[in-house]
Amino acid sequence: MLVFIWLTVSLSTNKGALGWGEQFCQHLGYCVNFENITAEAGLCAVIPCSFTSRFEPKYIIWYKCEYHKEICRVSDTVFNSDKRSSNVQSGFKGRVSLLEPDVTQKNCSIIVNDLRVSDSGYYQLRVEGEGEKDKFTFTVAKLLLSVTDLNQKAELKIPPLTDGQQVTLTCTAPGFCSGSPPIFTWMWRRKAENSSHIPGNITASTTENLTAVAQSHSSTLTFKPSVENHNTDISCKVSFIGGKTTEETATLNVNFNPMNHCDSGYGVLPWVVAGVSLGVNVLCMIQILVLW
Ligand SMILES: *[C@@H]1O[C@H](CO)[C@@H](O)[C@H](O)[C@H]1NC(C)=O
Ligand SMILES: *[C@@H]1O[C@H](CO)[C@@H](O)[C@H](O)[C@H]1NC(C)=O
Ligand SMILES: *[C@@H]1O[C@H](CO)[C@@H](O)[C@H](O)[C@H]1NC(C)=O
Ligand SMILES: *[C@@H]1O[C@H](CO)[C@@H](O)[C@H](O)[C@H]1NC(C)=O
Ligand SMILES: *[C@@H]1O[C@H](CO)[C@@H](O)[C@H](O)[C@H]1NC(C)=O
C-alpha cells in the first residue's frame, strides 16, 4: 500500500499533470508542459505542449532564440496564431501550425513542416489574451528542438511479379507530414547499365489525409514485367523540399510464365484443332524448359 502511494506520488511529480513531458511553473497559475524533441530534416516535428494561465488565451506565439536570452524578442517570432501579425520570420511562414485550433483549450502543440537543420534551437512560448495585461511569456523554460539529418527510408512495396501480368509497385515517403509533398523519381538499374526509362505508368504523388495534420505521400508505378526485367534493380528516390533525399532499391524477381510465350494464337482455334494446339504447346514448353 505504501509502495503504491509512493509510486503514485513520484509519478505525478515527475510527469506533468497530463502524464507526459515535463511541467515548468513560473507563477501560481502559469505553467507550461513540454519536452525536448528530435526530428529529421525534410520531415516534420510535432511538439506536444500545454499550458495554464489565469486569463483566457486568445493568441499563441512561439519564439526561437538563444538559450541564454531570458526573453526572446518580437523579431524572434516563428509562429503567431494571430494571422494579422507581421512579425513572423519569413523562413517560418506557413511551416508552423497549431494542432488544436481552439486556443482557449490551452493546447500549444505545434507541427513544424519541411524541417531544416537550421530549425534546431530553443523555442519559447508566449500567450496573449483580450485584456491589456493579459500577456505572458513563459521564461521558466525553453524547449529544445534538435533536427538531425534525414535517416528514415522510403518504403518500396513490390507484389509477386509474373511475366506479362500487370502489377503496381508503391513507394511511400517516410514521415506523416502535412508539409510540401515530396517529388518521387523511379529508376531502372539494369545490372552494369543505367537506364532511366520505365515502360509503365507512374503517378507523380498521391497524398492521403490521415488526420488534420498528418498525411501520407506515395507514388505508384504500374507496368507489365517481362522476363527481361528479371534480376534488374528498381529504385524510388524521394526528394523533399530543401534538397534532402532518400532512396530505396529492390531487385525484381519475375516469375516465368511459359504460357505467355506459347499460347498466343492458338487460344481462338476451334476445338477440332485443339489437339494439335496442345501438342504445339507441349513442344513449346519443353523447348522453353530446355532454354531456361
Ligand atoms: C531540454 O534540453 C535542455 C538542454 O539539454 C535542458 O536544459 C532542458 O532541461 C531540457 N528540457 C526538457 C523539457 O527536457
Ligand atoms: C492538443 O491537441 C491535439 C490535437 O487536437 C491533441 O492530439 C493533443 O492530445 C492535445 N494535447 C493536449 C495536452 O490536450
Ligand atoms: C552510367 O552512369 C555512370 C555514372 O553515373 C556514367 O559514368 C556512365 O556514363 C553511364 N552509362 C550510360 C550507358 O549511360
Ligand atoms: C499507361 O496508361 C495508358 C492510359 O491509361 C495506357 O494506354 C497504357 O497502356 C498504360 N501503359 C502501361 C505500361 O501500363
Ligand atoms: C486533404 O486535406 C486538404 C486540406 O486539409 C484538402 O484540401 C484536401 O482536399 C484533402 N484531400 C483529401 C483526399 O481528402
Coordinates of C-alpha atoms and ligand atoms in Angstrom, one line a residue:
M1 CA 0.0 0.0 0.0
L2 CA 2.8 2.4 1.0
V3 CA 4.7 1.4 -2.1
F4 CA 1.6 2.1 -4.2
I5 CA 1.2 5.6 -2.7
W6 CA 4.9 6.4 -3.1
L7 CA 4.7 5.3 -6.8
T8 CA 1.6 7.4 -7.5
V9 CA 3.2 10.5 -5.8
S10 CA 6.5 10.1 -7.6
L11 CA 4.8 9.5 -11.0
S12 CA 2.6 12.6 -10.6
T13 CA 5.6 14.8 -9.7
N14 CA 8.0 13.5 -12.3
K15 CA 5.5 13.8 -15.1
G16 CA 3.2 16.7 -15.7
A17 CA -0.4 16.7 -14.8
L18 CA -1.2 15.2 -18.2
G19 CA 1.3 12.3 -17.8
W20 CA 3.8 13.4 -20.5
G21 CA 6.6 15.9 -20.9
E22 CA 7.8 18.0 -18.1
Q23 CA 5.9 20.7 -16.2
F24 CA 7.5 24.1 -15.5
C25 CA 5.7 26.5 -13.3
Q26 CA 6.6 30.2 -13.2
H27 CA 4.0 31.9 -11.1
L28 CA 0.9 30.5 -9.5
G29 CA -1.4 29.6 -12.3
Y30 CA 1.2 29.9 -15.1
C31 CA 2.7 26.5 -16.0
V32 CA 3.9 25.0 -19.3
N33 CA 4.2 21.3 -20.2
F34 CA 6.5 20.3 -23.0
E35 CA 9.5 18.1 -23.8
N36 CA 12.6 18.3 -26.0
I37 CA 12.1 16.9 -29.4
T38 CA 14.3 15.3 -32.0
A39 CA 13.2 15.2 -35.7
E40 CA 14.7 14.7 -39.2
A41 CA 15.4 17.3 -41.9
G42 CA 12.8 17.2 -44.7
L43 CA 10.2 15.7 -42.4
C44 CA 8.2 17.4 -39.6
A45 CA 8.3 17.8 -35.9
V46 CA 5.2 17.5 -33.7
I47 CA 5.8 19.4 -30.5
P48 CA 3.3 18.5 -27.8
C49 CA 2.6 21.4 -25.4
S50 CA 0.0 22.6 -22.9
F51 CA -0.1 25.5 -20.5
T52 CA -2.2 27.0 -17.8
S53 CA -2.9 30.7 -17.4
R54 CA -5.1 33.0 -15.3
F55 CA -6.6 34.7 -18.2
E56 CA -8.4 33.2 -21.2
P57 CA -5.8 33.0 -24.0
K58 CA -6.6 34.4 -27.4
Y59 CA -3.3 34.1 -29.3
I60 CA -0.4 31.6 -29.0
I61 CA 3.0 32.8 -30.0
W62 CA 6.3 30.9 -30.4
Y63 CA 9.7 32.5 -30.4
K64 CA 13.1 30.9 -31.2
C65 CA 16.2 32.4 -29.7
E66 CA 19.4 31.5 -27.9
Y67 CA 19.3 29.6 -24.7
H68 CA 20.9 32.3 -22.6
K69 CA 18.4 35.0 -23.6
E70 CA 15.7 35.2 -20.9
I71 CA 13.1 36.7 -23.2
C72 CA 13.2 36.3 -26.9
R73 CA 12.5 39.4 -29.0
V74 CA 9.5 40.1 -31.2
S75 CA 11.8 39.6 -34.2
D76 CA 12.4 36.0 -33.0
T77 CA 8.8 35.1 -33.7
V78 CA 8.4 31.9 -35.6
F79 CA 4.6 31.5 -35.1
N80 CA 1.7 33.7 -34.1
S81 CA -1.9 32.3 -34.2
D82 CA -3.0 35.9 -34.8
K83 CA -2.8 35.8 -38.6
R84 CA -2.6 39.6 -38.8
S85 CA 0.7 39.6 -37.1
S86 CA 3.5 40.7 -39.4
N87 CA 6.4 39.7 -37.1
V88 CA 6.7 36.0 -38.2
Q89 CA 10.2 35.3 -39.6
S90 CA 9.9 34.7 -43.4
G91 CA 11.7 31.4 -43.1
F92 CA 9.0 30.0 -40.9
K93 CA 5.9 31.5 -42.6
G94 CA 3.4 28.8 -43.5
R95 CA 5.5 26.0 -41.9
V96 CA 4.2 26.1 -38.4
S97 CA 0.6 25.3 -37.3
L98 CA -1.3 24.6 -34.1
L99 CA -2.6 21.1 -33.7
E100 CA -5.6 22.4 -31.8
P101 CA -7.0 25.5 -33.5
D102 CA -9.2 26.4 -30.5
V103 CA -6.7 28.4 -28.4
T104 CA -8.9 28.5 -25.3
Q105 CA -8.1 24.8 -24.9
K106 CA -4.7 26.0 -23.7
N107 CA -3.1 23.5 -26.0
C108 CA 0.1 25.0 -27.5
S109 CA 1.1 21.9 -29.5
I110 CA 2.5 22.7 -32.9
I111 CA 3.7 21.0 -36.0
V112 CA 6.7 22.3 -37.9
N113 CA 6.8 21.1 -41.5
D114 CA 9.6 21.0 -44.1
L115 CA 12.2 20.9 -41.4
R116 CA 15.7 22.3 -41.9
V117 CA 18.7 21.6 -39.8
S118 CA 18.8 25.3 -39.0
D119 CA 15.4 24.9 -37.2
S120 CA 17.4 23.4 -34.3
G121 CA 17.4 25.6 -31.3
Y122 CA 15.4 26.8 -28.3
Y123 CA 11.7 27.7 -28.5
Q124 CA 9.9 29.9 -26.1
L125 CA 6.1 30.2 -25.6
R126 CA 4.0 33.4 -25.1
V127 CA 0.3 33.7 -24.8
E128 CA -1.9 36.8 -25.1
G129 CA -5.5 37.4 -24.1
E130 CA -8.1 40.1 -24.7
G131 CA -7.2 42.5 -21.9
E132 CA -4.3 44.9 -21.8
K133 CA -2.5 43.0 -19.1
D134 CA -3.3 39.5 -20.4
K135 CA 0.1 38.8 -21.8
F136 CA 2.5 36.2 -20.5
T137 CA 5.9 34.9 -21.7
F138 CA 7.0 31.6 -20.2
T139 CA 10.6 32.4 -19.4
V140 CA 10.8 29.5 -16.9
A141 CA 12.0 27.1 -19.7
K142 CA 12.6 26.8 -23.4
L143 CA 12.2 23.6 -25.3
L144 CA 15.0 22.3 -27.4
L145 CA 14.2 21.1 -31.0
S146 CA 17.1 19.1 -32.5
V147 CA 16.9 18.5 -36.2
T148 CA 19.2 15.7 -37.5
D149 CA 19.9 14.6 -41.0
L150 CA 17.3 12.5 -42.8
N151 CA 17.7 8.9 -41.9
Q152 CA 14.4 7.3 -42.5
K153 CA 14.0 5.4 -45.7
A154 CA 11.2 5.3 -48.3
E155 CA 9.2 2.1 -48.3
L156 CA 9.0 0.2 -51.6
K157 CA 6.2 -2.4 -51.8
I158 CA 6.6 -5.0 -54.6
P159 CA 3.9 -7.7 -55.0
P160 CA 4.8 -11.0 -56.6
L161 CA 5.8 -10.5 -60.2
T162 CA 4.7 -12.7 -63.1
D163 CA 5.9 -12.3 -66.6
G164 CA 3.2 -10.5 -68.6
Q165 CA 0.9 -9.7 -65.7
Q166 CA 0.3 -6.0 -64.9
V167 CA 1.4 -5.0 -61.4
T168 CA 1.5 -1.9 -59.3
L169 CA 4.6 -1.0 -57.2
T170 CA 4.1 1.5 -54.4
C171 CA 6.7 3.8 -52.9
T172 CA 5.8 5.6 -49.7
A173 CA 7.7 8.6 -48.4
P174 CA 8.9 8.4 -44.7
G175 CA 7.1 10.6 -42.2
F176 CA 3.5 11.6 -42.0
C177 CA 4.0 15.2 -42.6
S178 CA 1.5 17.7 -44.0
G179 CA 4.1 19.9 -45.5
S180 CA 5.1 20.2 -49.2
P181 CA 4.6 16.8 -50.9
P182 CA 8.0 15.3 -51.9
I183 CA 9.0 14.5 -55.5
F184 CA 9.2 10.8 -56.5
T185 CA 11.6 9.5 -59.1
W186 CA 11.5 5.9 -60.3
M187 CA 14.7 4.5 -61.9
W188 CA 15.6 1.2 -63.6
R189 CA 19.0 -0.1 -63.0
R190 CA 19.9 -3.0 -65.3
K191 CA 23.0 -4.7 -63.9
A192 CA 26.1 -2.8 -65.2
E193 CA 23.9 -0.5 -67.3
N194 CA 22.0 2.6 -66.3
S195 CA 18.7 3.3 -67.9
S196 CA 16.1 5.6 -66.5
H197 CA 13.4 4.6 -68.9
I198 CA 10.4 3.0 -67.2
P199 CA 8.0 1.2 -69.5
G200 CA 4.9 1.9 -67.3
N201 CA 2.7 4.4 -65.8
I202 CA 3.8 6.5 -62.8
T203 CA 1.7 8.5 -60.5
A204 CA 3.7 11.6 -59.5
S205 CA 2.5 11.8 -56.0
T206 CA -0.6 10.8 -54.1
T207 CA -1.5 12.4 -50.8
E208 CA -3.7 10.7 -48.3
N209 CA -5.0 12.7 -45.3
L210 CA -4.6 10.7 -42.1
T211 CA -5.6 13.4 -39.7
A212 CA -5.9 17.2 -40.0
V213 CA -2.1 17.5 -39.9
A214 CA -0.8 14.0 -40.8
Q215 CA -0.5 12.9 -44.4
S216 CA 1.0 10.0 -46.2
H217 CA 2.7 10.7 -49.5
S218 CA 3.2 7.9 -52.1
S219 CA 3.7 7.2 -55.8
T220 CA 2.9 4.1 -57.8
L221 CA 4.4 2.5 -60.9
T222 CA 2.1 0.3 -63.0
F223 CA 3.7 -1.9 -65.6
K224 CA 3.8 -5.4 -67.1
P225 CA 7.0 -7.1 -66.1
S226 CA 8.7 -9.4 -68.6
V227 CA 11.5 -11.9 -68.3
E228 CA 14.0 -9.2 -69.3
N229 CA 13.2 -7.3 -66.1
H230 CA 14.2 -10.4 -64.0
N231 CA 17.1 -9.6 -61.7
T232 CA 17.1 -5.9 -62.6
D233 CA 17.1 -3.3 -59.8
I234 CA 14.4 -0.7 -59.5
S235 CA 14.7 2.3 -57.2
C236 CA 12.5 5.0 -55.9
K237 CA 14.0 8.3 -54.9
V238 CA 12.1 10.7 -52.6
S239 CA 13.2 14.4 -52.8
F240 CA 12.0 16.7 -50.1
I241 CA 11.9 20.5 -50.3
G242 CA 15.2 21.8 -49.1
G243 CA 17.1 19.2 -51.0
K244 CA 17.0 16.2 -48.6
T245 CA 16.6 12.9 -50.4
T246 CA 16.2 9.2 -49.5
E247 CA 16.2 6.3 -51.9
E248 CA 15.2 2.7 -51.7
T249 CA 16.3 0.0 -54.2
A250 CA 15.0 -3.5 -54.8
T251 CA 15.8 -6.3 -57.2
L252 CA 12.9 -7.6 -59.2
N253 CA 12.2 -11.3 -59.2
V254 CA 10.0 -12.1 -62.1
N255 CA 8.3 -15.5 -62.2
F256 CA 8.4 -17.0 -65.6
N257 CA 5.1 -18.0 -67.2
P258 CA 5.6 -20.3 -70.2
M259 CA 2.0 -19.9 -71.3
N260 CA 2.7 -16.2 -72.2
H261 CA 5.2 -17.3 -74.8
C262 CA 3.4 -20.3 -76.3
D263 CA -0.3 -19.9 -76.0
S264 CA -0.7 -16.9 -78.3
G265 CA -2.6 -17.6 -81.5
Y266 CA -3.9 -21.0 -80.6
G267 CA -6.5 -20.0 -77.9
V268 CA -9.0 -19.0 -80.6
L269 CA -8.8 -22.1 -82.7
P270 CA -11.9 -24.4 -82.7
W271 CA -11.8 -27.5 -80.6
V272 CA -11.1 -29.8 -83.5
V273 CA -7.6 -28.5 -83.8
A274 CA -7.2 -28.2 -80.0
G275 CA -5.3 -31.5 -80.0
V276 CA -2.8 -30.0 -82.5
S277 CA -2.6 -26.8 -80.4
L278 CA -2.0 -28.8 -77.2
G279 CA 0.8 -30.7 -79.0
V280 CA 2.4 -27.5 -80.1
N281 CA 2.1 -26.1 -76.6
V282 CA 3.7 -29.1 -75.0
L283 CA 6.6 -28.9 -77.5
C284 CA 6.9 -25.2 -76.8
M285 CA 7.0 -25.8 -73.1
I286 CA 9.7 -28.5 -73.4
Q287 CA 11.7 -26.1 -75.6
I288 CA 11.3 -23.3 -73.1
L289 CA 12.3 -25.6 -70.2
V290 CA 15.4 -26.6 -72.0
L291 CA 16.3 -23.0 -72.7
W292 CA 15.5 -21.9 -69.1
Ligands
LIG1 C1 15.9 20.2 -22.9 O1 17.3 20.2 -23.1 C2 18.0 21.3 -22.4 C3 19.4 21.3 -22.9 O2 19.9 20.0 -23.0 C4 17.8 21.0 -20.9 O3 18.5 22.0 -20.2 C5 16.3 21.0 -20.6 O4 16.1 20.7 -19.2 C6 15.6 20.0 -21.4 N1 14.2 20.3 -21.3 C7 13.3 19.3 -21.1 C8 11.9 19.7 -21.0 O5 13.6 18.1 -21.1
LIG2 C1 -3.7 19.1 -28.2 O1 -4.4 18.9 -29.4 C2 -4.1 17.8 -30.2 C3 -5.0 17.9 -31.5 O2 -6.3 18.0 -31.2 C4 -4.3 16.5 -29.5 O3 -3.9 15.5 -30.3 C5 -3.5 16.6 -28.2 O4 -3.7 15.4 -27.4 C6 -3.8 17.8 -27.4 N1 -2.9 17.9 -26.2 C7 -3.4 18.1 -25.0 C8 -2.3 18.2 -24.0 O5 -4.6 18.2 -24.8
LIG3 C1 26.1 5.2 -66.2 O1 26.3 6.1 -65.1 C2 27.7 6.3 -64.9 C3 27.9 7.1 -63.6 O2 26.7 7.9 -63.4 C4 28.2 7.1 -66.1 O3 29.6 7.4 -65.9 C5 28.0 6.3 -67.4 O4 28.4 7.0 -68.5 C6 26.6 5.9 -67.5 N1 26.4 4.9 -68.6 C7 25.5 5.0 -69.5 C8 25.4 4.0 -70.6 O5 24.7 5.9 -69.5
LIG4 C1 -0.4 3.7 -69.3 O1 -1.7 4.3 -69.3 C2 -2.3 4.4 -70.6 C3 -3.6 5.2 -70.5 O2 -4.2 4.9 -69.3 C4 -2.5 3.0 -71.3 O3 -3.0 3.2 -72.5 C5 -1.1 2.3 -71.3 O4 -1.3 1.0 -71.8 C6 -0.5 2.2 -69.9 N1 0.8 1.7 -70.0 C7 1.2 0.7 -69.2 C8 2.6 0.1 -69.5 O5 0.5 0.2 -68.3
LIG5 C1 -6.7 16.8 -47.6 O1 -6.8 17.9 -46.8 C2 -6.6 19.1 -47.5 C3 -6.5 20.3 -46.6 O2 -6.7 19.9 -45.3 C4 -7.7 19.3 -48.5 O3 -7.5 20.4 -49.3 C5 -7.7 18.1 -49.4 O4 -8.8 18.1 -50.3 C6 -7.8 16.8 -48.6 N1 -7.6 15.6 -49.5 C7 -8.4 14.5 -49.4 C8 -8.0 13.4 -50.4 O5 -9.2 14.4 -48.6

